[in-house]
Amino acid sequence: MTSWVQYRIRSKWLEGNLLLVALRLLREKSLAEWEILDSLYHSFEFSPDEGKFKELVRSLVSEGYVRLSGDTEMNRLQISGDGLRLLHELEKEYKDFLSNLSTREQKGFKAT
């Protein structure tokens, strides 16, 4: 069972990194919006704000990181080449952040 503290931390992390998580899911296969939301809920017990999620999807499509495919009743989202490059940059940034955090810990950095 997850404590409420763990739940809050995980929810805040996912909320702040929704772009990264959504693009990673789309790297595996094209998905409908509801499939992304379902995956987030079943994998992490996380349900993002629907309005913010729809705005994220609109932004990804308008900036060319994601393409819509399928019929009008069931649009599927598919990551584009630009989206893959963005995902790669986000993953690198995340790894660099963790590496920097680890290095600071090893040097005895203590937050005050």
PDB file of N, CA and C in Angstrom:
ATOM      1  N   MET A   1       0.837  -1.182   0.000  1.00  0.00           N
ATOM      2  CA  MET A   1       0.000   0.000   0.000  1.00  0.00           C
ATOM      3  C   MET A   1       0.886   1.253   0.000  1.00  0.00           C
ATOM      4  N   THR A   2       0.484   2.216  -0.751  1.00  0.00           N
ATOM      5  CA  THR A   2       1.231   3.462  -0.864  1.00  0.00           C
ATOM      6  C   THR A   2       0.753   4.443   0.197  1.00  0.00           C
ATOM      7  N   SER A   3       1.711   5.081   0.861  1.00  0.00           N
ATOM      8  CA  SER A   3       1.325   6.080   1.848  1.00  0.00           C
ATOM      9  C   SER A   3       0.866   7.339   1.133  1.00  0.00           C
ATOM     10  N   TRP A   4       0.162   8.199   1.834  1.00  0.00           N
ATOM     11  CA  TRP A   4      -0.325   9.429   1.228  1.00  0.00           C
ATOM     12  C   TRP A   4       0.843  10.327   0.823  1.00  0.00           C
ATOM     13  N   VAL A   5       1.959  10.262   1.547  1.00  0.00           N
ATOM     14  CA  VAL A   5       3.129  11.067   1.196  1.00  0.00           C
ATOM     15  C   VAL A   5       3.711  10.586  -0.132  1.00  0.00           C
ATOM     16  N   GLN A   6       3.867   9.280  -0.273  1.00  0.00           N
ATOM     17  CA  GLN A   6       4.376   8.726  -1.529  1.00  0.00           C
ATOM     18  C   GLN A   6       3.444   9.080  -2.689  1.00  0.00           C
ATOM     19  N   TYR A   7       2.152   8.979  -2.450  1.00  0.00           N
ATOM     20  CA  TYR A   7       1.171   9.304  -3.478  1.00  0.00           C
ATOM     21  C   TYR A   7       1.308  10.765  -3.908  1.00  0.00           C
ATOM     22  N   ARG A   8       1.421  11.676  -2.948  1.00  0.00           N
ATOM     23  CA  ARG A   8       1.541  13.106  -3.265  1.00  0.00           C
ATOM     24  C   ARG A   8       2.827  13.397  -4.034  1.00  0.00           C
ATOM     25  N   ILE A   9       3.924  12.793  -3.601  1.00  0.00           N
ATOM     26  CA  ILE A   9       5.208  13.014  -4.286  1.00  0.00           C
ATOM     27  C   ILE A   9       5.131  12.491  -5.716  1.00  0.00           C
ATOM     28  N   ARG A  10       4.630  11.273  -5.878  1.00  0.00           N
ATOM     29  CA  ARG A  10       4.515  10.676  -7.214  1.00  0.00           C
ATOM     30  C   ARG A  10       3.575  11.505  -8.094  1.00  0.00           C
ATOM     31  N   SER A  11       2.449  11.941  -7.540  1.00  0.00           N
ATOM     32  CA  SER A  11       1.496  12.736  -8.312  1.00  0.00           C
ATOM     33  C   SER A  11       2.108  14.057  -8.766  1.00  0.00           C
ATOM     34  N   LYS A  12       2.823  14.727  -7.876  1.00  0.00           N
ATOM     35  CA  LYS A  12       3.463  16.004  -8.242  1.00  0.00           C
ATOM     36  C   LYS A  12       4.541  15.785  -9.299  1.00  0.00           C
ATOM     37  N   TRP A  13       5.318  14.708  -9.163  1.00  0.00           N
ATOM     38  CA  TRP A  13       6.354  14.417 -10.157  1.00  0.00           C
ATOM     39  C   TRP A  13       5.715  14.159 -11.524  1.00  0.00           C
ATOM     40  N   LEU A  14       4.680  13.335 -11.539  1.00  0.00           N
ATOM     41  CA  LEU A  14       4.009  13.013 -12.803  1.00  0.00           C
ATOM     42  C   LEU A  14       3.353  14.248 -13.408  1.00  0.00           C
ATOM     43  N   GLU A  15       2.757  15.078 -12.577  1.00  0.00           N
ATOM     44  CA  GLU A  15       2.142  16.307 -13.050  1.00  0.00           C
ATOM     45  C   GLU A  15       3.184  17.207 -13.726  1.00  0.00           C
ATOM     46  N   GLY A  16       4.349  17.317 -13.115  1.00  0.00           N
ATOM     47  CA  GLY A  16       5.414  18.154 -13.659  1.00  0.00           C
ATOM     48  C   GLY A  16       6.134  17.554 -14.844  1.00  0.00           C
ATOM     49  N   ASN A  17       6.020  16.251 -15.011  1.00  0.00           N
ATOM     50  CA  ASN A  17       6.723  15.556 -16.091  1.00  0.00           C
ATOM     51  C   ASN A  17       5.761  14.850 -17.042  1.00  0.00           C
ATOM     52  N   LEU A  18       4.538  15.366 -17.127  1.00  0.00           N
ATOM     53  CA  LEU A  18       3.517  14.742 -17.972  1.00  0.00           C
ATOM     54  C   LEU A  18       3.945  14.689 -19.429  1.00  0.00           C
ATOM     55  N   LEU A  19       4.616  15.723 -19.899  1.00  0.00           N
ATOM     56  CA  LEU A  19       5.108  15.737 -21.279  1.00  0.00           C
ATOM     57  C   LEU A  19       6.053  14.561 -21.516  1.00  0.00           C
ATOM     58  N   LEU A  20       7.020  14.382 -20.647  1.00  0.00           N
ATOM     59  CA  LEU A  20       7.987  13.290 -20.765  1.00  0.00           C
ATOM     60  C   LEU A  20       7.283  11.931 -20.739  1.00  0.00           C
ATOM     61  N   VAL A  21       6.393  11.747 -19.795  1.00  0.00           N
ATOM     62  CA  VAL A  21       5.708  10.449 -19.647  1.00  0.00           C
ATOM     63  C   VAL A  21       4.818  10.167 -20.857  1.00  0.00           C
ATOM     64  N   ALA A  22       4.072  11.166 -21.318  1.00  0.00           N
ATOM     65  CA  ALA A  22       3.184  10.956 -22.473  1.00  0.00           C
ATOM     66  C   ALA A  22       3.986  10.607 -23.722  1.00  0.00           C
ATOM     67  N   LEU A  23       5.084  11.325 -23.960  1.00  0.00           N
ATOM     68  CA  LEU A  23       5.907  11.021 -25.135  1.00  0.00           C
ATOM     69  C   LEU A  23       6.534   9.629 -25.027  1.00  0.00           C
ATOM     70  N   ARG A  24       6.929   9.230 -23.829  1.00  0.00           N
ATOM     71  CA  ARG A  24       7.484   7.870 -23.664  1.00  0.00           C
ATOM     72  C   ARG A  24       6.437   6.809 -23.982  1.00  0.00           C
ATOM     73  N   LEU A  25       5.209   7.038 -23.557  1.00  0.00           N
ATOM     74  CA  LEU A  25       4.145   6.082 -23.880  1.00  0.00           C
ATOM     75  C   LEU A  25       3.914   6.025 -25.390  1.00  0.00           C
ATOM     76  N   LEU A  26       3.953   7.189 -26.044  1.00  0.00           N
ATOM     77  CA  LEU A  26       3.725   7.231 -27.484  1.00  0.00           C
ATOM     78  C   LEU A  26       4.899   6.682 -28.282  1.00  0.00           C
ATOM     79  N   ARG A  27       6.076   6.635 -27.687  1.00  0.00           N
ATOM     80  CA  ARG A  27       7.223   6.048 -28.377  1.00  0.00           C
ATOM     81  C   ARG A  27       6.984   4.554 -28.602  1.00  0.00           C
ATOM     82  N   GLU A  28       6.283   3.921 -27.685  1.00  0.00           N
ATOM     83  CA  GLU A  28       6.027   2.478 -27.788  1.00  0.00           C
ATOM     84  C   GLU A  28       5.006   2.150 -28.881  1.00  0.00           C
ATOM     85  N   LYS A  29       3.933   2.943 -28.947  1.00  0.00           N
ATOM     86  CA  LYS A  29       2.895   2.713 -29.962  1.00  0.00           C
ATOM     87  C   LYS A  29       1.946   3.896 -29.974  1.00  0.00           C
ATOM     88  N   SER A  30       1.183   4.027 -31.052  1.00  0.00           N
ATOM     89  CA  SER A  30       0.202   5.102 -31.108  1.00  0.00           C
ATOM     90  C   SER A  30      -0.950   4.760 -30.163  1.00  0.00           C
ATOM     91  N   LEU A  31      -1.454   5.800 -29.505  1.00  0.00           N
ATOM     92  CA  LEU A  31      -2.501   5.614 -28.501  1.00  0.00           C
ATOM     93  C   LEU A  31      -3.560   6.697 -28.642  1.00  0.00           C
ATOM     94  N   ALA A  32      -4.762   6.382 -28.236  1.00  0.00           N
ATOM     95  CA  ALA A  32      -5.810   7.391 -28.112  1.00  0.00           C
ATOM     96  C   ALA A  32      -5.584   8.128 -26.792  1.00  0.00           C
ATOM     97  N   GLU A  33      -6.140   9.313 -26.671  1.00  0.00           N
ATOM     98  CA  GLU A  33      -5.978  10.079 -25.432  1.00  0.00           C
ATOM     99  C   GLU A  33      -6.416   9.261 -24.218  1.00  0.00           C
ATOM    100  N   TRP A  34      -7.564   8.597 -24.326  1.00  0.00           N
ATOM    101  CA  TRP A  34      -8.065   7.845 -23.191  1.00  0.00           C
ATOM    102  C   TRP A  34      -7.118   6.701 -22.814  1.00  0.00           C
ATOM    103  N   GLU A  35      -6.395   6.143 -23.790  1.00  0.00           N
ATOM    104  CA  GLU A  35      -5.450   5.064 -23.491  1.00  0.00           C
ATOM    105  C   GLU A  35      -4.260   5.587 -22.695  1.00  0.00           C
ATOM    106  N   ILE A  36      -3.824   6.805 -22.991  1.00  0.00           N
ATOM    107  CA  ILE A  36      -2.742   7.407 -22.211  1.00  0.00           C
ATOM    108  C   ILE A  36      -3.222   7.638 -20.782  1.00  0.00           C
ATOM    109  N   LEU A  37      -4.412   8.217 -20.651  1.00  0.00           N
ATOM    110  CA  LEU A  37      -4.965   8.470 -19.320  1.00  0.00           C
ATOM    111  C   LEU A  37      -5.162   7.167 -18.548  1.00  0.00           C
ATOM    112  N   ASP A  38      -5.643   6.135 -19.230  1.00  0.00           N
ATOM    113  CA  ASP A  38      -5.845   4.834 -18.600  1.00  0.00           C
ATOM    114  C   ASP A  38      -4.514   4.242 -18.130  1.00  0.00           C
ATOM    115  N   SER A  39      -3.498   4.371 -18.951  1.00  0.00           N
ATOM    116  CA  SER A  39      -2.173   3.861 -18.585  1.00  0.00           C
ATOM    117  C   SER A  39      -1.614   4.598 -17.371  1.00  0.00           C
ATOM    118  N   LEU A  40      -1.775   5.919 -17.344  1.00  0.00           N
ATOM    119  CA  LEU A  40      -1.314   6.702 -16.200  1.00  0.00           C
ATOM    120  C   LEU A  40      -2.025   6.278 -14.923  1.00  0.00           C
ATOM    121  N   TYR A  41      -3.327   6.043 -15.033  1.00  0.00           N
ATOM    122  CA  TYR A  41      -4.090   5.656 -13.858  1.00  0.00           C
ATOM    123  C   TYR A  41      -3.707   4.258 -13.369  1.00  0.00           C
ATOM    124  N   HIS A  42      -3.643   3.310 -14.301  1.00  0.00           N
ATOM    125  CA  HIS A  42      -3.362   1.934 -13.891  1.00  0.00           C
ATOM    126  C   HIS A  42      -1.901   1.715 -13.502  1.00  0.00           C
ATOM    127  N   SER A  43      -0.990   2.451 -14.080  1.00  0.00           N
ATOM    128  CA  SER A  43       0.425   2.288 -13.745  1.00  0.00           C
ATOM    129  C   SER A  43       0.823   3.064 -12.497  1.00  0.00           C
ATOM    130  N   PHE A  44       0.250   4.257 -12.324  1.00  0.00           N
ATOM    131  CA  PHE A  44       0.713   5.154 -11.262  1.00  0.00           C
ATOM    132  C   PHE A  44      -0.389   5.657 -10.337  1.00  0.00           C
ATOM    133  N   GLU A  45      -1.639   5.230 -10.572  1.00  0.00           N
ATOM    134  CA  GLU A  45      -2.778   5.746  -9.818  1.00  0.00           C
ATOM    135  C   GLU A  45      -2.830   7.273  -9.924  1.00  0.00           C
ATOM    136  N   PHE A  46      -2.566   7.777 -11.124  1.00  0.00           N
ATOM    137  CA  PHE A  46      -2.508   9.208 -11.375  1.00  0.00           C
ATOM    138  C   PHE A  46      -3.494   9.584 -12.466  1.00  0.00           C
ATOM    139  N   SER A  47      -4.307  10.595 -12.187  1.00  0.00           N
ATOM    140  CA  SER A  47      -5.249  11.129 -13.167  1.00  0.00           C
ATOM    141  C   SER A  47      -4.978  12.620 -13.311  1.00  0.00           C
ATOM    142  N   PRO A  48      -4.327  13.025 -14.403  1.00  0.00           N
ATOM    143  CA  PRO A  48      -4.043  14.455 -14.574  1.00  0.00           C
ATOM    144  C   PRO A  48      -5.332  15.238 -14.799  1.00  0.00           C
ATOM    145  N   ASP A  49      -5.260  16.519 -14.538  1.00  0.00           N
ATOM    146  CA  ASP A  49      -6.371  17.411 -14.826  1.00  0.00           C
ATOM    147  C   ASP A  49      -6.698  17.279 -16.310  1.00  0.00           C
ATOM    148  N   GLU A  50      -7.954  17.000 -16.614  1.00  0.00           N
ATOM    149  CA  GLU A  50      -8.350  16.734 -18.003  1.00  0.00           C
ATOM    150  C   GLU A  50      -8.108  17.936 -18.918  1.00  0.00           C
ATOM    151  N   GLY A  51      -8.392  19.123 -18.433  1.00  0.00           N
ATOM    152  CA  GLY A  51      -8.175  20.326 -19.235  1.00  0.00           C
ATOM    153  C   GLY A  51      -6.710  20.533 -19.550  1.00  0.00           C
ATOM    154  N   LYS A  52      -5.844  20.338 -18.558  1.00  0.00           N
ATOM    155  CA  LYS A  52      -4.405  20.487 -18.775  1.00  0.00           C
ATOM    156  C   LYS A  52      -3.882  19.419 -19.726  1.00  0.00           C
ATOM    157  N   PHE A  53      -4.423  18.203 -19.592  1.00  0.00           N
ATOM    158  CA  PHE A  53      -3.988  17.125 -20.483  1.00  0.00           C
ATOM    159  C   PHE A  53      -4.396  17.420 -21.924  1.00  0.00           C
ATOM    160  N   LYS A  54      -5.630  17.857 -22.121  1.00  0.00           N
ATOM    161  CA  LYS A  54      -6.090  18.178 -23.480  1.00  0.00           C
ATOM    162  C   LYS A  54      -5.277  19.328 -24.069  1.00  0.00           C
ATOM    163  N   GLU A  55      -4.921  20.312 -23.243  1.00  0.00           N
ATOM    164  CA  GLU A  55      -4.094  21.425 -23.714  1.00  0.00           C
ATOM    165  C   GLU A  55      -2.700  20.920 -24.105  1.00  0.00           C
ATOM    166  N   LEU A  56      -2.149  20.003 -23.327  1.00  0.00           N
ATOM    167  CA  LEU A  56      -0.853  19.411 -23.658  1.00  0.00           C
ATOM    168  C   LEU A  56      -0.929  18.706 -25.008  1.00  0.00           C
ATOM    169  N   VAL A  57      -1.964  17.914 -25.218  1.00  0.00           N
ATOM    170  CA  VAL A  57      -2.123  17.198 -26.491  1.00  0.00           C
ATOM    171  C   VAL A  57      -2.267  18.185 -27.644  1.00  0.00           C
ATOM    172  N   ARG A  58      -3.105  19.207 -27.474  1.00  0.00           N
ATOM    173  CA  ARG A  58      -3.274  20.224 -28.529  1.00  0.00           C
ATOM    174  C   ARG A  58      -1.937  20.879 -28.862  1.00  0.00           C
ATOM    175  N   SER A  59      -1.180  21.192 -27.833  1.00  0.00           N
ATOM    176  CA  SER A  59       0.125  21.826 -28.022  1.00  0.00           C
ATOM    177  C   SER A  59       1.079  20.900 -28.766  1.00  0.00           C
ATOM    178  N   LEU A  60       1.114  19.637 -28.380  1.00  0.00           N
ATOM    179  CA  LEU A  60       1.997  18.668 -29.043  1.00  0.00           C
ATOM    180  C   LEU A  60       1.645  18.523 -30.518  1.00  0.00           C
ATOM    181  N   VAL A  61       0.363  18.507 -30.816  1.00  0.00           N
ATOM    182  CA  VAL A  61      -0.077  18.372 -32.207  1.00  0.00           C
ATOM    183  C   VAL A  61       0.257  19.644 -32.984  1.00  0.00           C
ATOM    184  N   SER A  62      -0.066  20.806 -32.419  1.00  0.00           N
ATOM    185  CA  SER A  62       0.159  22.061 -33.161  1.00  0.00           C
ATOM    186  C   SER A  62       1.643  22.345 -33.376  1.00  0.00           C
ATOM    187  N   GLU A  63       2.507  21.872 -32.475  1.00  0.00           N
ATOM    188  CA  GLU A  63       3.946  22.084 -32.626  1.00  0.00           C
ATOM    189  C   GLU A  63       4.631  20.978 -33.423  1.00  0.00           C
ATOM    190  N   GLY A  64       3.853  19.982 -33.854  1.00  0.00           N
ATOM    191  CA  GLY A  64       4.392  18.949 -34.732  1.00  0.00           C
ATOM    192  C   GLY A  64       5.102  17.805 -34.033  1.00  0.00           C
ATOM    193  N   TYR A  65       4.976  17.706 -32.712  1.00  0.00           N
ATOM    194  CA  TYR A  65       5.628  16.616 -31.985  1.00  0.00           C
ATOM    195  C   TYR A  65       4.808  15.329 -32.023  1.00  0.00           C
ATOM    196  N   VAL A  66       3.508  15.485 -32.287  1.00  0.00           N
ATOM    197  CA  VAL A  66       2.585  14.355 -32.334  1.00  0.00           C
ATOM    198  C   VAL A  66       1.654  14.570 -33.517  1.00  0.00           C
ATOM    199  N   ARG A  67       1.321  13.472 -34.190  1.00  0.00           N
ATOM    200  CA  ARG A  67       0.366  13.507 -35.301  1.00  0.00           C
ATOM    201  C   ARG A  67      -0.909  12.775 -34.886  1.00  0.00           C
ATOM    202  N   LEU A  68      -2.017  13.237 -35.429  1.00  0.00           N
ATOM    203  CA  LEU A  68      -3.289  12.550 -35.233  1.00  0.00           C
ATOM    204  C   LEU A  68      -3.511  11.601 -36.396  1.00  0.00           C
ATOM    205  N   SER A  69      -3.971  10.411 -36.090  1.00  0.00           N
ATOM    206  CA  SER A  69      -4.311   9.462 -37.143  1.00  0.00           C
ATOM    207  C   SER A  69      -5.591   8.752 -36.737  1.00  0.00           C
ATOM    208  N   GLY A  70      -6.225   8.115 -37.680  1.00  0.00           N
ATOM    209  CA  GLY A  70      -7.460   7.401 -37.384  1.00  0.00           C
ATOM    210  C   GLY A  70      -8.669   8.173 -37.871  1.00  0.00           C
ATOM    211  N   ASP A  71      -9.840   7.680 -37.500  1.00  0.00           N
ATOM    212  CA  ASP A  71     -11.072   8.346 -37.931  1.00  0.00           C
ATOM    213  C   ASP A  71     -11.477   9.416 -36.924  1.00  0.00           C
ATOM    214  N   THR A  72     -12.526  10.142 -37.241  1.00  0.00           N
ATOM    215  CA  THR A  72     -12.942  11.264 -36.398  1.00  0.00           C
ATOM    216  C   THR A  72     -13.460  10.807 -35.034  1.00  0.00           C
ATOM    217  N   GLU A  73     -13.957   9.586 -34.954  1.00  0.00           N
ATOM    218  CA  GLU A  73     -14.472   9.096 -33.680  1.00  0.00           C
ATOM    219  C   GLU A  73     -13.350   8.625 -32.753  1.00  0.00           C
ATOM    220  N   MET A  74     -12.238   8.162 -33.316  1.00  0.00           N
ATOM    221  CA  MET A  74     -11.176   7.607 -32.475  1.00  0.00           C
ATOM    222  C   MET A  74      -9.824   8.043 -33.010  1.00  0.00           C
ATOM    223  N   ASN A  75      -9.457   9.281 -32.700  1.00  0.00           N
ATOM    224  CA  ASN A  75      -8.135   9.752 -33.089  1.00  0.00           C
ATOM    225  C   ASN A  75      -7.068   9.056 -32.250  1.00  0.00           C
ATOM    226  N   ARG A  76      -6.024   8.667 -32.920  1.00  0.00           N
ATOM    227  CA  ARG A  76      -4.884   8.089 -32.228  1.00  0.00           C
ATOM    228  C   ARG A  76      -3.736   9.077 -32.349  1.00  0.00           C
ATOM    229  N   LEU A  77      -2.927   9.139 -31.325  1.00  0.00           N
ATOM    230  CA  LEU A  77      -1.770  10.027 -31.308  1.00  0.00           C
ATOM    231  C   LEU A  77      -0.545   9.206 -31.649  1.00  0.00           C
ATOM    232  N   GLN A  78       0.271   9.747 -32.532  1.00  0.00           N
ATOM    233  CA  GLN A  78       1.491   9.066 -32.951  1.00  0.00           C
ATOM    234  C   GLN A  78       2.645  10.051 -32.868  1.00  0.00           C
ATOM    235  N   ILE A  79       3.718   9.658 -32.213  1.00  0.00           N
ATOM    236  CA  ILE A  79       4.871  10.544 -32.047  1.00  0.00           C
ATOM    237  C   ILE A  79       5.557  10.740 -33.402  1.00  0.00           C
ATOM    238  N   SER A  80       5.999  11.952 -33.665  1.00  0.00           N
ATOM    239  CA  SER A  80       6.693  12.270 -34.920  1.00  0.00           C
ATOM    240  C   SER A  80       8.206  12.245 -34.692  1.00  0.00           C
ATOM    241  N   GLY A  81       8.955  12.445 -35.755  1.00  0.00           N
ATOM    242  CA  GLY A  81      10.411  12.527 -35.634  1.00  0.00           C
ATOM    243  C   GLY A  81      10.831  13.659 -34.711  1.00  0.00           C
ATOM    244  N   ASP A  82      10.167  14.812 -34.837  1.00  0.00           N
ATOM    245  CA  ASP A  82      10.458  15.933 -33.938  1.00  0.00           C
ATOM    246  C   ASP A  82      10.113  15.566 -32.490  1.00  0.00           C
ATOM    247  N   GLY A  83       9.036  14.824 -32.317  1.00  0.00           N
ATOM    248  CA  GLY A  83       8.643  14.382 -30.982  1.00  0.00           C
ATOM    249  C   GLY A  83       9.676  13.444 -30.378  1.00  0.00           C
ATOM    250  N   LEU A  84      10.231  12.564 -31.205  1.00  0.00           N
ATOM    251  CA  LEU A  84      11.283  11.661 -30.721  1.00  0.00           C
ATOM    252  C   LEU A  84      12.527  12.439 -30.316  1.00  0.00           C
ATOM    253  N   ARG A  85      12.872  13.470 -31.095  1.00  0.00           N
ATOM    254  CA  ARG A  85      14.027  14.309 -30.731  1.00  0.00           C
ATOM    255  C   ARG A  85      13.769  15.049 -29.425  1.00  0.00           C
ATOM    256  N   LEU A  86      12.554  15.582 -29.266  1.00  0.00           N
ATOM    257  CA  LEU A  86      12.197  16.259 -28.017  1.00  0.00           C
ATOM    258  C   LEU A  86      12.266  15.281 -26.849  1.00  0.00           C
ATOM    259  N   LEU A  87      11.743  14.088 -27.034  1.00  0.00           N
ATOM    260  CA  LEU A  87      11.791  13.075 -25.981  1.00  0.00           C
ATOM    261  C   LEU A  87      13.227  12.762 -25.611  1.00  0.00           C
ATOM    262  N   HIS A  88      14.074  12.607 -26.594  1.00  0.00           N
ATOM    263  CA  HIS A  88      15.489  12.326 -26.326  1.00  0.00           C
ATOM    264  C   HIS A  88      16.109  13.450 -25.490  1.00  0.00           C
ATOM    265  N   GLU A  89      15.806  14.705 -25.840  1.00  0.00           N
ATOM    266  CA  GLU A  89      16.331  15.847 -25.092  1.00  0.00           C
ATOM    267  C   GLU A  89      15.803  15.853 -23.659  1.00  0.00           C
ATOM    268  N   LEU A  90      14.517  15.569 -23.482  1.00  0.00           N
ATOM    269  CA  LEU A  90      13.925  15.539 -22.146  1.00  0.00           C
ATOM    270  C   LEU A  90      14.531  14.418 -21.303  1.00  0.00           C
ATOM    271  N   GLU A  91      14.738  13.253 -21.910  1.00  0.00           N
ATOM    272  CA  GLU A  91      15.343  12.136 -21.175  1.00  0.00           C
ATOM    273  C   GLU A  91      16.776  12.465 -20.779  1.00  0.00           C
ATOM    274  N   LYS A  92      17.517  13.100 -21.675  1.00  0.00           N
ATOM    275  CA  LYS A  92      18.895  13.491 -21.371  1.00  0.00           C
ATOM    276  C   LYS A  92      18.910  14.499 -20.228  1.00  0.00           C
ATOM    277  N   GLU A  93      18.030  15.477 -20.296  1.00  0.00           N
ATOM    278  CA  GLU A  93      17.938  16.493 -19.238  1.00  0.00           C
ATOM    279  C   GLU A  93      17.611  15.842 -17.893  1.00  0.00           C
ATOM    280  N   TYR A  94      16.696  14.889 -17.898  1.00  0.00           N
ATOM    281  CA  TYR A  94      16.308  14.192 -16.672  1.00  0.00           C
ATOM    282  C   TYR A  94      17.483  13.387 -16.111  1.00  0.00           C
ATOM    283  N   LYS A  95      18.187  12.670 -16.987  1.00  0.00           N
ATOM    284  CA  LYS A  95      19.351  11.891 -16.543  1.00  0.00           C
ATOM    285  C   LYS A  95      20.453  12.802 -16.012  1.00  0.00           C
ATOM    286  N   ASP A  96      20.683  13.930 -16.688  1.00  0.00           N
ATOM    287  CA  ASP A  96      21.679  14.900 -16.216  1.00  0.00           C
ATOM    288  C   ASP A  96      21.304  15.435 -14.840  1.00  0.00           C
ATOM    289  N   PHE A  97      20.033  15.724 -14.641  1.00  0.00           N
ATOM    290  CA  PHE A  97      19.567  16.212 -13.348  1.00  0.00           C
ATOM    291  C   PHE A  97      19.836  15.183 -12.254  1.00  0.00           C
ATOM    292  N   LEU A  98      19.475  13.934 -12.518  1.00  0.00           N
ATOM    293  CA  LEU A  98      19.702  12.879 -11.523  1.00  0.00           C
ATOM    294  C   LEU A  98      21.187  12.672 -11.256  1.00  0.00           C
ATOM    295  N   SER A  99      21.994  12.740 -12.307  1.00  0.00           N
ATOM    296  CA  SER A  99      23.435  12.585 -12.158  1.00  0.00           C
ATOM    297  C   SER A  99      24.004  13.719 -11.304  1.00  0.00           C
ATOM    298  N   ASN A 100      23.559  14.936 -11.564  1.00  0.00           N
ATOM    299  CA  ASN A 100      24.013  16.091 -10.797  1.00  0.00           C
ATOM    300  C   ASN A 100      23.593  15.957  -9.340  1.00  0.00           C
ATOM    301  N   LEU A 101      22.390  15.497  -9.117  1.00  0.00           N
ATOM    302  CA  LEU A 101      21.891  15.300  -7.763  1.00  0.00           C
ATOM    303  C   LEU A 101      22.722  14.247  -7.041  1.00  0.00           C
ATOM    304  N   SER A 102      23.024  13.162  -7.727  1.00  0.00           N
ATOM    305  CA  SER A 102      23.833  12.090  -7.154  1.00  0.00           C
ATOM    306  C   SER A 102      25.241  12.577  -6.832  1.00  0.00           C
ATOM    307  N   THR A 103      25.825  13.358  -7.737  1.00  0.00           N
ATOM    308  CA  THR A 103      27.171  13.896  -7.528  1.00  0.00           C
ATOM    309  C   THR A 103      27.191  14.800  -6.302  1.00  0.00           C
ATOM    310  N   ARG A 104      26.181  15.623  -6.151  1.00  0.00           N
ATOM    311  CA  ARG A 104      26.110  16.519  -5.000  1.00  0.00           C
ATOM    312  C   ARG A 104      25.980  15.723  -3.709  1.00  0.00           C
ATOM    313  N   GLU A 105      25.206  14.646  -3.746  1.00  0.00           N
ATOM    314  CA  GLU A 105      25.057  13.788  -2.563  1.00  0.00           C
ATOM    315  C   GLU A 105      26.395  13.166  -2.187  1.00  0.00           C
ATOM    316  N   GLN A 106      27.130  12.695  -3.195  1.00  0.00           N
ATOM    317  CA  GLN A 106      28.425  12.051  -2.938  1.00  0.00           C
ATOM    318  C   GLN A 106      29.436  13.030  -2.360  1.00  0.00           C
ATOM    319  N   LYS A 107      29.298  14.301  -2.704  1.00  0.00           N
ATOM    320  CA  LYS A 107      30.223  15.316  -2.195  1.00  0.00           C
ATOM    321  C   LYS A 107      29.798  15.813  -0.816  1.00  0.00           C
ATOM    322  N   GLY A 108      28.710  15.278  -0.303  1.00  0.00           N
ATOM    323  CA  GLY A 108      28.273  15.667   1.030  1.00  0.00           C
ATOM    324  C   GLY A 108      27.395  16.892   1.076  1.00  0.00           C
ATOM    325  N   PHE A 109      26.794  17.272  -0.067  1.00  0.00           N
ATOM    326  CA  PHE A 109      25.890  18.415  -0.095  1.00  0.00           C
ATOM    327  C   PHE A 109      24.694  18.118   0.779  1.00  0.00           C
ATOM    328  N   LYS A 110      24.340  19.079   1.607  1.00  0.00           N
ATOM    329  CA  LYS A 110      23.142  18.919   2.427  1.00  0.00           C
ATOM    330  C   LYS A 110      22.268  20.131   2.218  1.00  0.00           C
ATOM    331  N   ALA A 111      21.026  19.864   1.898  1.00  0.00           N
ATOM    332  CA  ALA A 111      20.065  20.962   1.717  1.00  0.00           C
ATOM    333  C   ALA A 111      19.793  21.595   3.079  1.00  0.00           C
ATOM    334  N   THR A 112      19.679  22.906   3.073  1.00  0.00           N
ATOM    335  CA  THR A 112      19.383  23.595   4.326  1.00  0.00           C
ATOM    336  C   THR A 112      18.056  24.285   4.262  1.00  0.00           C
TER     337      THR A 112
END
